[in-house]
Short mmCIF file of C-alpha atoms and ligand atoms in Angstrom, two decimals:
data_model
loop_
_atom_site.label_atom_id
_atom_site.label_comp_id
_atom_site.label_asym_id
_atom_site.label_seq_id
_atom_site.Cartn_x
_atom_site.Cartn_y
_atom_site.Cartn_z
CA UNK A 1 -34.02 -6.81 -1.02
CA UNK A 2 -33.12 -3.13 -0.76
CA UNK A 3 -29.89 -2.24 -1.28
CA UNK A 4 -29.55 -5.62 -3.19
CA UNK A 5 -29.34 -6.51 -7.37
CA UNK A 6 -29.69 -9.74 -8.73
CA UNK A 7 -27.42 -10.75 -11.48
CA UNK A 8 -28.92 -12.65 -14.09
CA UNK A 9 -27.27 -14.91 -16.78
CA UNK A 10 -27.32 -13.61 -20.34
CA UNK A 11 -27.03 -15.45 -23.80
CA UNK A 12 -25.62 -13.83 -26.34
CA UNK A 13 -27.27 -14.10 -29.78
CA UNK A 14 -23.90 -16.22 -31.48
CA UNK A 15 -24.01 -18.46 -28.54
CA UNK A 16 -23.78 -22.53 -29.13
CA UNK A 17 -26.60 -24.54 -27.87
CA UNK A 18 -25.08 -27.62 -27.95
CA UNK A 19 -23.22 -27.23 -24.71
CA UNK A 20 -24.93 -29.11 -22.00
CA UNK A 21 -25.30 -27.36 -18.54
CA UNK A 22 -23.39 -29.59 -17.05
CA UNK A 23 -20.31 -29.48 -19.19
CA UNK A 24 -17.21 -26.97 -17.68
CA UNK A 25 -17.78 -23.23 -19.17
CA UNK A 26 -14.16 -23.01 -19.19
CA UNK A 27 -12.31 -24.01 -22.27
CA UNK A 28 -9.48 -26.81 -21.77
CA UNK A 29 -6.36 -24.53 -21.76
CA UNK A 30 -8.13 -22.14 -19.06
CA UNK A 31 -8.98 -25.07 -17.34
CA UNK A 32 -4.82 -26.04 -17.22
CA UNK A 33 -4.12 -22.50 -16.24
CA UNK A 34 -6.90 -22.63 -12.89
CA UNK A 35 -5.94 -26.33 -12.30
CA UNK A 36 -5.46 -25.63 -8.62
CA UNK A 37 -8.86 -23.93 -8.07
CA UNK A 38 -11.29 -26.71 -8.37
CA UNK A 39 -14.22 -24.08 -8.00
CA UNK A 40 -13.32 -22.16 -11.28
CA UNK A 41 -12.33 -25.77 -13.06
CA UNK A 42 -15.43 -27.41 -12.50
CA UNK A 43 -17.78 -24.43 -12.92
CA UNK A 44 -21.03 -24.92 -15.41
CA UNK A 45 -22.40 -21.64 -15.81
CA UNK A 46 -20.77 -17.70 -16.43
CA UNK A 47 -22.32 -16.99 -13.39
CA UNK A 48 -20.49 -19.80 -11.06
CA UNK A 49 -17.68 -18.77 -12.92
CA UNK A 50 -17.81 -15.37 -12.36
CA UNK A 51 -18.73 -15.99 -8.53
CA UNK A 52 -15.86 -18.13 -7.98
CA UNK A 53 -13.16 -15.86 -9.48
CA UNK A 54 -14.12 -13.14 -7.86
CA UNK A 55 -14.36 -15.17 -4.60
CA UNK A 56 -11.22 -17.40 -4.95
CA UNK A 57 -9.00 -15.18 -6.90
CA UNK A 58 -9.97 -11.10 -6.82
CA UNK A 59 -10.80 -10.82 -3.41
CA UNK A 60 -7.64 -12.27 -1.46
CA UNK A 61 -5.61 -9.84 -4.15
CA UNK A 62 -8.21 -6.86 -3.60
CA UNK A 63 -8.66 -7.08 0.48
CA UNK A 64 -12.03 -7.77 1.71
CA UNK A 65 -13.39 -4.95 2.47
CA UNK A 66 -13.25 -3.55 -1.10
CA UNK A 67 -15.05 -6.96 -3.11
CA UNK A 68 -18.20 -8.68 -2.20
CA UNK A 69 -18.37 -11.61 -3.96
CA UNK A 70 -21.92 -12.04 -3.98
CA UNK A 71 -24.22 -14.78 -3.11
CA UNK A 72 -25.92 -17.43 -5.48
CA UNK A 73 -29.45 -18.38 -5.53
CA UNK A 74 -31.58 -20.92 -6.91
CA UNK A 75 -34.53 -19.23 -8.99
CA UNK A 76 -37.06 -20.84 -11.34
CA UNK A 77 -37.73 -20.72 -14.94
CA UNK A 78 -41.07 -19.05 -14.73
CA UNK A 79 -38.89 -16.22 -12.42
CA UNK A 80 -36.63 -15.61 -15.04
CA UNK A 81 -39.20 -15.41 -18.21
CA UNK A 82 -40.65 -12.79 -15.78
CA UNK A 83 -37.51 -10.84 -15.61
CA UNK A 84 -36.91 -11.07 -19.41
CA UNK A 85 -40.23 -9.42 -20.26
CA UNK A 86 -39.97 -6.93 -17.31
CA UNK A 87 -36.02 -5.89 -18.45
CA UNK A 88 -37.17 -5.74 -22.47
CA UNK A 89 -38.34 -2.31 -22.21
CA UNK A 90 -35.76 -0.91 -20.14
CA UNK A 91 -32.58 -1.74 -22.45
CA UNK A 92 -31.52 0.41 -24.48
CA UNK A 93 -32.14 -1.17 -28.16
CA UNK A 94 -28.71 -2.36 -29.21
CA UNK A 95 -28.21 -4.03 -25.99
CA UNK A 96 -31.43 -6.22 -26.21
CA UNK A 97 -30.66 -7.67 -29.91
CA UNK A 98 -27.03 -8.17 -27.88
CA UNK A 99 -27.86 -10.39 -25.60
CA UNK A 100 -30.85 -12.03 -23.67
CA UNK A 101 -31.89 -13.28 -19.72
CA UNK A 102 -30.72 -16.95 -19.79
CA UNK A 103 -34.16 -18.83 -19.20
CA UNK A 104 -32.61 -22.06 -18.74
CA UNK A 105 -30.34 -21.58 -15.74
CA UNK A 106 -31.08 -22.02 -12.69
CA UNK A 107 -29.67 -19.31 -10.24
CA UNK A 108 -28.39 -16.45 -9.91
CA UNK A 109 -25.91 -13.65 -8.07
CA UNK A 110 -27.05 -11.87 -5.17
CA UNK A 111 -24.98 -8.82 -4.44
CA UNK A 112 -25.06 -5.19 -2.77
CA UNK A 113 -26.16 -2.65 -4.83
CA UNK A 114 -22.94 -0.27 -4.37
CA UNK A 115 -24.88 2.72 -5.64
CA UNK A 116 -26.10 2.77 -2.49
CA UNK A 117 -25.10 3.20 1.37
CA UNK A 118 -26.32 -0.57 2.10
CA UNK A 119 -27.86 0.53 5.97
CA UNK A 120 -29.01 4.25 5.19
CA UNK A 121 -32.39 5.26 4.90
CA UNK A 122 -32.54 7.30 1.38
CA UNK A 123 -35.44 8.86 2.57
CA UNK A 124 -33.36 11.15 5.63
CA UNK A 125 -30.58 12.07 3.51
CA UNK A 126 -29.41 11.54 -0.24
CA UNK A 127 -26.67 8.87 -1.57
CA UNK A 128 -24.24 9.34 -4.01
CA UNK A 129 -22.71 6.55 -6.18
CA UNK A 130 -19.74 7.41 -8.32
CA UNK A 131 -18.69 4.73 -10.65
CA UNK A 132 -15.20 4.83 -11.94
CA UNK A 133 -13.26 2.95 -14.51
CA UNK A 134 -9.88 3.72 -13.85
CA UNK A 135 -8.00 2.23 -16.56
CA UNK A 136 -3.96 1.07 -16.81
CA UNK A 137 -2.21 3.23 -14.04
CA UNK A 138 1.10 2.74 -14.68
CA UNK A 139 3.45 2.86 -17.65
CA UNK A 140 5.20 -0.25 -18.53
CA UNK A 141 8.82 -0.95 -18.55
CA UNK A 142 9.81 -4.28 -19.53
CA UNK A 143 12.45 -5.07 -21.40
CA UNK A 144 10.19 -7.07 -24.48
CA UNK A 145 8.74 -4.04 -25.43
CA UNK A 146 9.96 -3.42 -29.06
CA UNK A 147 11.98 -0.66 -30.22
CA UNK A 148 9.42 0.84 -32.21
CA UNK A 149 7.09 0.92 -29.53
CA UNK A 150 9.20 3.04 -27.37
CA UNK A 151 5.67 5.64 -27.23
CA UNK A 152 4.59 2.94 -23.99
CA UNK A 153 6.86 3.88 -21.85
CA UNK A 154 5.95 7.72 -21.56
CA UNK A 155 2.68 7.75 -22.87
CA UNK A 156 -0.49 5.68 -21.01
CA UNK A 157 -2.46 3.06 -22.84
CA UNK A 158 -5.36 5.48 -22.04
CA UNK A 159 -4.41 8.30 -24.06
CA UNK A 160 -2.85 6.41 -27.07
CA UNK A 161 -6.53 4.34 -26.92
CA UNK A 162 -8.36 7.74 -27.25
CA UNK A 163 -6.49 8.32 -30.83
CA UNK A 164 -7.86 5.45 -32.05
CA UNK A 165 -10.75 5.91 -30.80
CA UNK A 166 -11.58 9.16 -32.13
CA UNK A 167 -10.69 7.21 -35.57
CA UNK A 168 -13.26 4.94 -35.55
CA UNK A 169 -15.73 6.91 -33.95
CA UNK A 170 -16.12 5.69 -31.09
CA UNK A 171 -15.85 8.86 -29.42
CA UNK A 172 -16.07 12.77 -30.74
CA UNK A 173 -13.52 14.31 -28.04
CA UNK A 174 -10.57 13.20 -26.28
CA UNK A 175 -10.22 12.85 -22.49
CA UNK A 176 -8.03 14.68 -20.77
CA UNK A 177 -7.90 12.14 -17.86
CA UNK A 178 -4.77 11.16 -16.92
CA UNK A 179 -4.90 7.51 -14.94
CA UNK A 180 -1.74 8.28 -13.82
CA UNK A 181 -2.90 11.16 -11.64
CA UNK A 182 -5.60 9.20 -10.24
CA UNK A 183 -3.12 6.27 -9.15
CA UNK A 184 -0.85 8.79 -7.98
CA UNK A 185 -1.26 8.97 -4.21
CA UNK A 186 -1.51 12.93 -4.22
CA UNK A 187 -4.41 14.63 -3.42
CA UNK A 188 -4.05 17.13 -5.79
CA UNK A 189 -3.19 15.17 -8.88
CA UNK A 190 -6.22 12.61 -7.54
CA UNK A 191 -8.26 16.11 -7.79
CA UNK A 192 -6.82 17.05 -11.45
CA UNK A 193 -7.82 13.48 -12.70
CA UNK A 194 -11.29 13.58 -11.22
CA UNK A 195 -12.02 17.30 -12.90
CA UNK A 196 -11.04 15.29 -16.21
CA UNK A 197 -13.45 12.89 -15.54
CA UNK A 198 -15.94 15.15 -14.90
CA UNK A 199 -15.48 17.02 -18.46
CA UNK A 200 -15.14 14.15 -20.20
CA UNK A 201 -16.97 11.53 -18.51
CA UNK A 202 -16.91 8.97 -21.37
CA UNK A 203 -17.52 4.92 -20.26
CA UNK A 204 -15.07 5.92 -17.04
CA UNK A 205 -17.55 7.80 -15.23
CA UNK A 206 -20.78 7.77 -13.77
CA UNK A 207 -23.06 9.14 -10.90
CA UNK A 208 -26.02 7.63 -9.28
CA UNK A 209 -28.12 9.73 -6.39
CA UNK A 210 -30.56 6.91 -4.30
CA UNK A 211 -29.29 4.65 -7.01
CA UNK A 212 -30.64 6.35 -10.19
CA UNK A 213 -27.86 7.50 -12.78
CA UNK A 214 -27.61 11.56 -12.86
CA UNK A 215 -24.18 12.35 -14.70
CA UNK A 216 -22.78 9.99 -17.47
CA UNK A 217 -23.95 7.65 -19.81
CA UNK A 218 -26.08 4.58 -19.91
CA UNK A 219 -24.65 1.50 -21.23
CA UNK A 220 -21.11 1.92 -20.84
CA UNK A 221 -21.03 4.61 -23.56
CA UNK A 222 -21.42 8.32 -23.39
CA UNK A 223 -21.42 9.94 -26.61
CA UNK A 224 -22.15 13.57 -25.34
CA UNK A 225 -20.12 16.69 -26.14
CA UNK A 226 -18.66 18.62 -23.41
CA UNK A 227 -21.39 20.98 -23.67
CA UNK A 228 -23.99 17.95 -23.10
CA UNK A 229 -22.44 17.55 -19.99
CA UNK A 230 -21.89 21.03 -18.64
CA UNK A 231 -25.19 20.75 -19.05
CA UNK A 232 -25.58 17.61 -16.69
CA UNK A 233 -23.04 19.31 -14.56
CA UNK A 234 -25.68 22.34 -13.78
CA UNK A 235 -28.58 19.37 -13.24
CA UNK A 236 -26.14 17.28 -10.91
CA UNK A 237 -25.02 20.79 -8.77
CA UNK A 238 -29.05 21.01 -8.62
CA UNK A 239 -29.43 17.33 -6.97
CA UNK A 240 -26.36 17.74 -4.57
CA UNK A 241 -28.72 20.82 -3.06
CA UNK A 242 -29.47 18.83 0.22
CA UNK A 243 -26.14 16.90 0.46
CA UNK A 244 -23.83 19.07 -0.10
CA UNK A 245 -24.38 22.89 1.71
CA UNK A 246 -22.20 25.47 -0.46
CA UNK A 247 -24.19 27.88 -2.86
CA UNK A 248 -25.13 27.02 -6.47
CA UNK A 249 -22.17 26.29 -8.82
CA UNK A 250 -19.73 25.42 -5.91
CA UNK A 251 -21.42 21.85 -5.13
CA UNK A 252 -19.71 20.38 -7.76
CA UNK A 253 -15.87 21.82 -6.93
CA UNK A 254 -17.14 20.60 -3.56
CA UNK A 255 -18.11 17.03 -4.79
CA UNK A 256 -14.15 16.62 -6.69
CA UNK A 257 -12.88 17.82 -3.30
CA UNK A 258 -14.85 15.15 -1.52
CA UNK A 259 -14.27 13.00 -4.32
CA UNK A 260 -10.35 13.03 -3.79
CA UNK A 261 -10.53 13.14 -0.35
CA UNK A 262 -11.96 9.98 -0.05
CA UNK A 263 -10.08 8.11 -2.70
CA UNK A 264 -6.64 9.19 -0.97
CA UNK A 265 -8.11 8.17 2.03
CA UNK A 266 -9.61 4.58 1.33
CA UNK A 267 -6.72 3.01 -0.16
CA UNK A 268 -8.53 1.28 -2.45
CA UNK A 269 -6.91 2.37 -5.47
CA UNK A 270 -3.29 1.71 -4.07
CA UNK A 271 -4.24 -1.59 -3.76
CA UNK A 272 -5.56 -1.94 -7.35
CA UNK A 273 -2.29 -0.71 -8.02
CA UNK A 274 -0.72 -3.27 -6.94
CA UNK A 275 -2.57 -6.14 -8.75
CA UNK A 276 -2.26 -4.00 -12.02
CA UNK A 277 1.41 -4.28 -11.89
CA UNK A 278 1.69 -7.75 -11.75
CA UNK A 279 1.81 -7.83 -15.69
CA UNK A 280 5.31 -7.46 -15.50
CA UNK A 281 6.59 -8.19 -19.01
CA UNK A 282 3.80 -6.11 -21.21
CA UNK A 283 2.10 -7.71 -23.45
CA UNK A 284 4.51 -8.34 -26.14
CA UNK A 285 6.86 -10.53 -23.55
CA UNK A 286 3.46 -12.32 -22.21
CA UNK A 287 1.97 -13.48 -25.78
CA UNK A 288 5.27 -16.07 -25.78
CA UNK A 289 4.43 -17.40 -22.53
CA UNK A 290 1.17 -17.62 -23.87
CA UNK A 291 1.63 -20.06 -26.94
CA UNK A 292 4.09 -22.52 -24.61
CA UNK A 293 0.83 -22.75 -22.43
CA UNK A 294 -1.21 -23.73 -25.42
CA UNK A 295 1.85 -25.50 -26.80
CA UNK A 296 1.59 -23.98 -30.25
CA UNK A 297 4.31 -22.58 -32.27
CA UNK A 298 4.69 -18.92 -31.75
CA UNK A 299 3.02 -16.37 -34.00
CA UNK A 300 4.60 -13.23 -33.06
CA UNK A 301 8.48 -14.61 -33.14
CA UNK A 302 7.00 -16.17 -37.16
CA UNK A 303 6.78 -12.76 -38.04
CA UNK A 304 9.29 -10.77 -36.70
CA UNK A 305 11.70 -13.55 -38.43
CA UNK A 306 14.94 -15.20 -36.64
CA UNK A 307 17.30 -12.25 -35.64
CA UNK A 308 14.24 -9.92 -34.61
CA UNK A 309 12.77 -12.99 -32.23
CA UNK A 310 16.22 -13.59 -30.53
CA UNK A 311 15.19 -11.65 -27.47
CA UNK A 312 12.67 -13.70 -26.99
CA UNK A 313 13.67 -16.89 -26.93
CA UNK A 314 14.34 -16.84 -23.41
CA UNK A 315 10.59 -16.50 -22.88
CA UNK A 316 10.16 -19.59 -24.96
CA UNK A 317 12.89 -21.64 -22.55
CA UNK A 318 10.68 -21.12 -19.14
CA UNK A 319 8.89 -24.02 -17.89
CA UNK A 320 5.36 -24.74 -18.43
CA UNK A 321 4.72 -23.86 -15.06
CA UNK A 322 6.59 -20.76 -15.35
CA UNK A 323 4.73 -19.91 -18.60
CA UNK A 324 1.45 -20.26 -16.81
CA UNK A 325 2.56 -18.51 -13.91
CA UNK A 326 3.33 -15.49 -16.08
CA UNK A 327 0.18 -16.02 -18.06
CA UNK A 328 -1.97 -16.09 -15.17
CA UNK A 329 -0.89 -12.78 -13.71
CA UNK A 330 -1.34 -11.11 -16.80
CA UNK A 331 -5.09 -11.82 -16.87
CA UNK A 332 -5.72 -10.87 -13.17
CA UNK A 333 -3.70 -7.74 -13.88
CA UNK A 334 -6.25 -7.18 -17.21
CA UNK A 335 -8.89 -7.60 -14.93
CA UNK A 336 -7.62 -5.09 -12.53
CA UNK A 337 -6.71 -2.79 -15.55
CA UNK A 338 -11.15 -3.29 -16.70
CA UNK A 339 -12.97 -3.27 -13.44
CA UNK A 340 -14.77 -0.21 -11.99
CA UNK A 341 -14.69 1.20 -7.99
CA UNK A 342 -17.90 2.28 -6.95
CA UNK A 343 -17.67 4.97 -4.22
CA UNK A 344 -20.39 5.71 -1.98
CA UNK A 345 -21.09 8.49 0.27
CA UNK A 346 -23.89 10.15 2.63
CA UNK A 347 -23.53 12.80 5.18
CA UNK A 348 -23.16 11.95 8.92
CA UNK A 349 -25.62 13.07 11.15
CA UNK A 350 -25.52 15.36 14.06
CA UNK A 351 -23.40 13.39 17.08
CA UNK A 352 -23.73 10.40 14.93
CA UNK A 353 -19.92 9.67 14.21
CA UNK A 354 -18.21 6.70 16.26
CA UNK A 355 -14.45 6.43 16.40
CA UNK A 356 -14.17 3.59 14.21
CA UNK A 357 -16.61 4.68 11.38
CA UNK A 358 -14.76 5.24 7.60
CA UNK A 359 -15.45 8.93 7.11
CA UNK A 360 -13.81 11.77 4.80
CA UNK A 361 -13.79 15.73 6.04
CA UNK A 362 -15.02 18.05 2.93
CA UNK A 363 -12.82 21.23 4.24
CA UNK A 364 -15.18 23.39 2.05
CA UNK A 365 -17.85 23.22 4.39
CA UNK A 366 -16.56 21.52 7.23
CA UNK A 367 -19.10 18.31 6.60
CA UNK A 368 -18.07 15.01 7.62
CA UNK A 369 -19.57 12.11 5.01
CA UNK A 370 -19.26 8.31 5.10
CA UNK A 371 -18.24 6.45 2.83
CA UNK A 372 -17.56 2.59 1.28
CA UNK A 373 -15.85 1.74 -1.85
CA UNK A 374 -16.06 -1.55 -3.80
CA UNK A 375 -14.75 -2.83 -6.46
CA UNK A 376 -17.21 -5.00 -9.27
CA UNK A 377 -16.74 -5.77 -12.81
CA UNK A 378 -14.07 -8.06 -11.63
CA UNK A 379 -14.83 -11.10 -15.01
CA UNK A 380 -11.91 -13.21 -15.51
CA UNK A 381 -10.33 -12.52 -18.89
CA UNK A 382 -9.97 -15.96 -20.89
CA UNK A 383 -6.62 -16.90 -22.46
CA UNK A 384 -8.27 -17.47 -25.84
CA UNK A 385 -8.60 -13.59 -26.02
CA UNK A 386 -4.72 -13.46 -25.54
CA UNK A 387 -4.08 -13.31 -29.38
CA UNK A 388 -6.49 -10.14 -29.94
CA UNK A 389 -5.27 -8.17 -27.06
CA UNK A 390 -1.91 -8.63 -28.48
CA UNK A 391 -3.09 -7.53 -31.84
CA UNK A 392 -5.33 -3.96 -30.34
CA UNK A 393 -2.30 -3.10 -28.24
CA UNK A 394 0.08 -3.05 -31.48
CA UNK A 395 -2.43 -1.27 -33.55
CA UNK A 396 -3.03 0.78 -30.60
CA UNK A 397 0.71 1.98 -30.29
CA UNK A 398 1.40 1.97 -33.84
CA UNK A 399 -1.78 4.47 -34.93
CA UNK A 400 -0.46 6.78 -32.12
CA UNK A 401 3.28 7.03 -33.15
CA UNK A 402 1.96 7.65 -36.62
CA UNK A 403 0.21 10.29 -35.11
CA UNK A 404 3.18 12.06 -33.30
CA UNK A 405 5.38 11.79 -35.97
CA UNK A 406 2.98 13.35 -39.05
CA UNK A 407 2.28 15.95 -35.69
CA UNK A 408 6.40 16.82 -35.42
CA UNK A 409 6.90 16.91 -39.40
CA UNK A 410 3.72 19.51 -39.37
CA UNK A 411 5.26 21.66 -37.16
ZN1 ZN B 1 7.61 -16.00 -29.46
#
């Protein structure tokens, strides 16, 4: 089982226990949306579900090589009371009044462990992990974006989220990452977004060495200052000692050059790219499509009163079909916009390389590493969320314009 985590299903404290495990997790107007994958239809558990998605609807959009789907496996009550008691100490406090390990299911997900090189031996040489959360990569440019909104189409969803984030303090700094660097297909604007992640690693960011996190925080959240992690910095150039040979303080510039390297190299991210854009019409032209699929009379076109909803009543014309169509790329696009790449590398050995092998030259020191990147957090996004995503990404744009304009009557 090395190299291997199992994926356990969780119950959130709120959840209904009247649902029987055999009835479909997915609600009836999800269910019409999947209607030609019987695997995601018929599934009885968030795990089969998330399994299946990944399986019968990531992966063929992601390539192969870049998603592992995972495998399930039957376990056993008395298994999974024994992971519950063994997992209670290790979660960080808020996380285990969250949620608990599902006792009454009866598998579970078998998949690689992508924070580490799945046939090294960690004991020769060290692995690094680096977990990144890429975000939106491109700015929109449909036509139903409103006027007032005009702030979307030169500004990414990533920086106008950080305003409102430092509001509600949920975080202390902004980041300078820029996803559109990453995304960008040049090495050196790949290299400019990865030194932003590095400063300001936030929930976009983390490093594992032999699969133990070194740099960024623990449950999705890092609530450091930038000092906190110039600190981690110095402790990370410290562990990248025997991977990595370049004197103290350069192993890090080293690691972003590596880092970029292999990013432009493995194509990974041009494909996420891809999938990204196939929200086409933004979220304020999707949210009609969305109430023809659940046949309800639109909300947003209520309030923004006859002449304002003219433009889009040619949303609200399209065919059910059409309307799903639409609906259904937006949420594999949402799920390309959430998920995280995991990239892996480890030195090769002396007269170890063959042709074939995936490797990535770090020009610093003329050291050749391998390396693998997957994609995983890859949960289908339900349509009943459809409403509130509509609702953040309005207060989202409208608390950054307010921002921009009391900024340009300041000055
Ligand atoms: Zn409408």
């Amino acid at each position: 089982m090395v190299g291997k985590v199992l994926r356990v299903q969780k119950t959130s404290k709120g959840d209904a226990q009247s649902k029987s495990i055999n009835d479909p997790i997915l609600s009836t107007h999800d269910r019409l949306l999947w209607g030609d994958i019987e695997e995601l239809v018929t599934a009885t558990s968030k795990e089969i579900l998330a399994h299946s998605y990944v399986q019968h609807v990531m992966r063929p959009l992601l390539a192969s090589e870049h998603v592992d789907a995972g495998k399930r496996v039957l376990v056993s009550r008395e298994f999974l009371e024994g992971v519950a008691t063994q997992t209670l100490s290790q979660r960080p406090a808020w996380r285990v009044d969250a949620a608990k390990v599902d006792t009454l299911s009866d598998s579970a997900l078998l998949i690689s462990d992508h924070s580490l090189f799945q046939h090294g031996d960690i004991k020769q040489a060290p692995c690094i992990a680096v977990e990144i959360k890429p975000k939106c990569g491109f700015l929109p440019c449909s036509r139903f974006i409103g006027k007032e909104n005009f702030m979307k189409n030169n500004t990414t969803r990533f920086k106008m989220h950080q305003a409102l984030k430092v509001l509600q303090g949920e975080i202390s700094n902004t980041s300078k990452y820029d996803p559109c660097d990453l995304f960008s297909g040049s090495r050196g604007r790949i290299r400019q977004a990865i030194e932003a992640l590095f400063l300001t690693p936030q929930n976009n960011f983390r490093i594992f060495l032999n699969g133990t996190l070194v740099f960024g925080g623990l449950g999705g959240y890092f609530g450091g200052s930038e000092s906190d992690a110039q600190e981690a910095l110095g402790r990370l150039d410290n562990a990248l000692m025997g991977l990595i040979h370049a004197g103290p303080g350069q192993r890090i510039n080293c690691c972003h050059e590596l880092l970029a390297e292999i990013l432009f190299k493995s194509g990974a991210l041009v494909r996420l790219l891809e999938v990204q854009k196939l929200d086409k019409l933004d979220i304020e032209g999707v949210i009609h499509a969305y109430f023809n699929v659940i046949s309800q009379p639109c909300r947003v076109c209520k309030d923004l009163g006859e002449e304002l909803s003219q433009i889009y009543q040619v949303l609200h014309s399209l065919s059910l079909k059409e309307s799903m169509d639409i609906m259904k790329n937006y949420l594999v696009a949402a799920t390309a916009k959430d998920c995280s790449l995991m990239v892996c590398f480890w030195p090769v050995g002396v007269g170890e390389l063959e042709t074939h092998d995936r490797y990535a030259l770090l020009h610093s020191t003329s050291q050749k590493f391998y390396y693998k990147s997957s994609f995983i957090d890859l949960d289908m996004k339900p349509l009943e969320k459809m409403y509130y995503y509509y609702e953040l990404d309005q207060k989202i744009v409208s608390y950054y314009t307010s921002q921009i304009v009391k900024e340009a009557c300041c000055n």
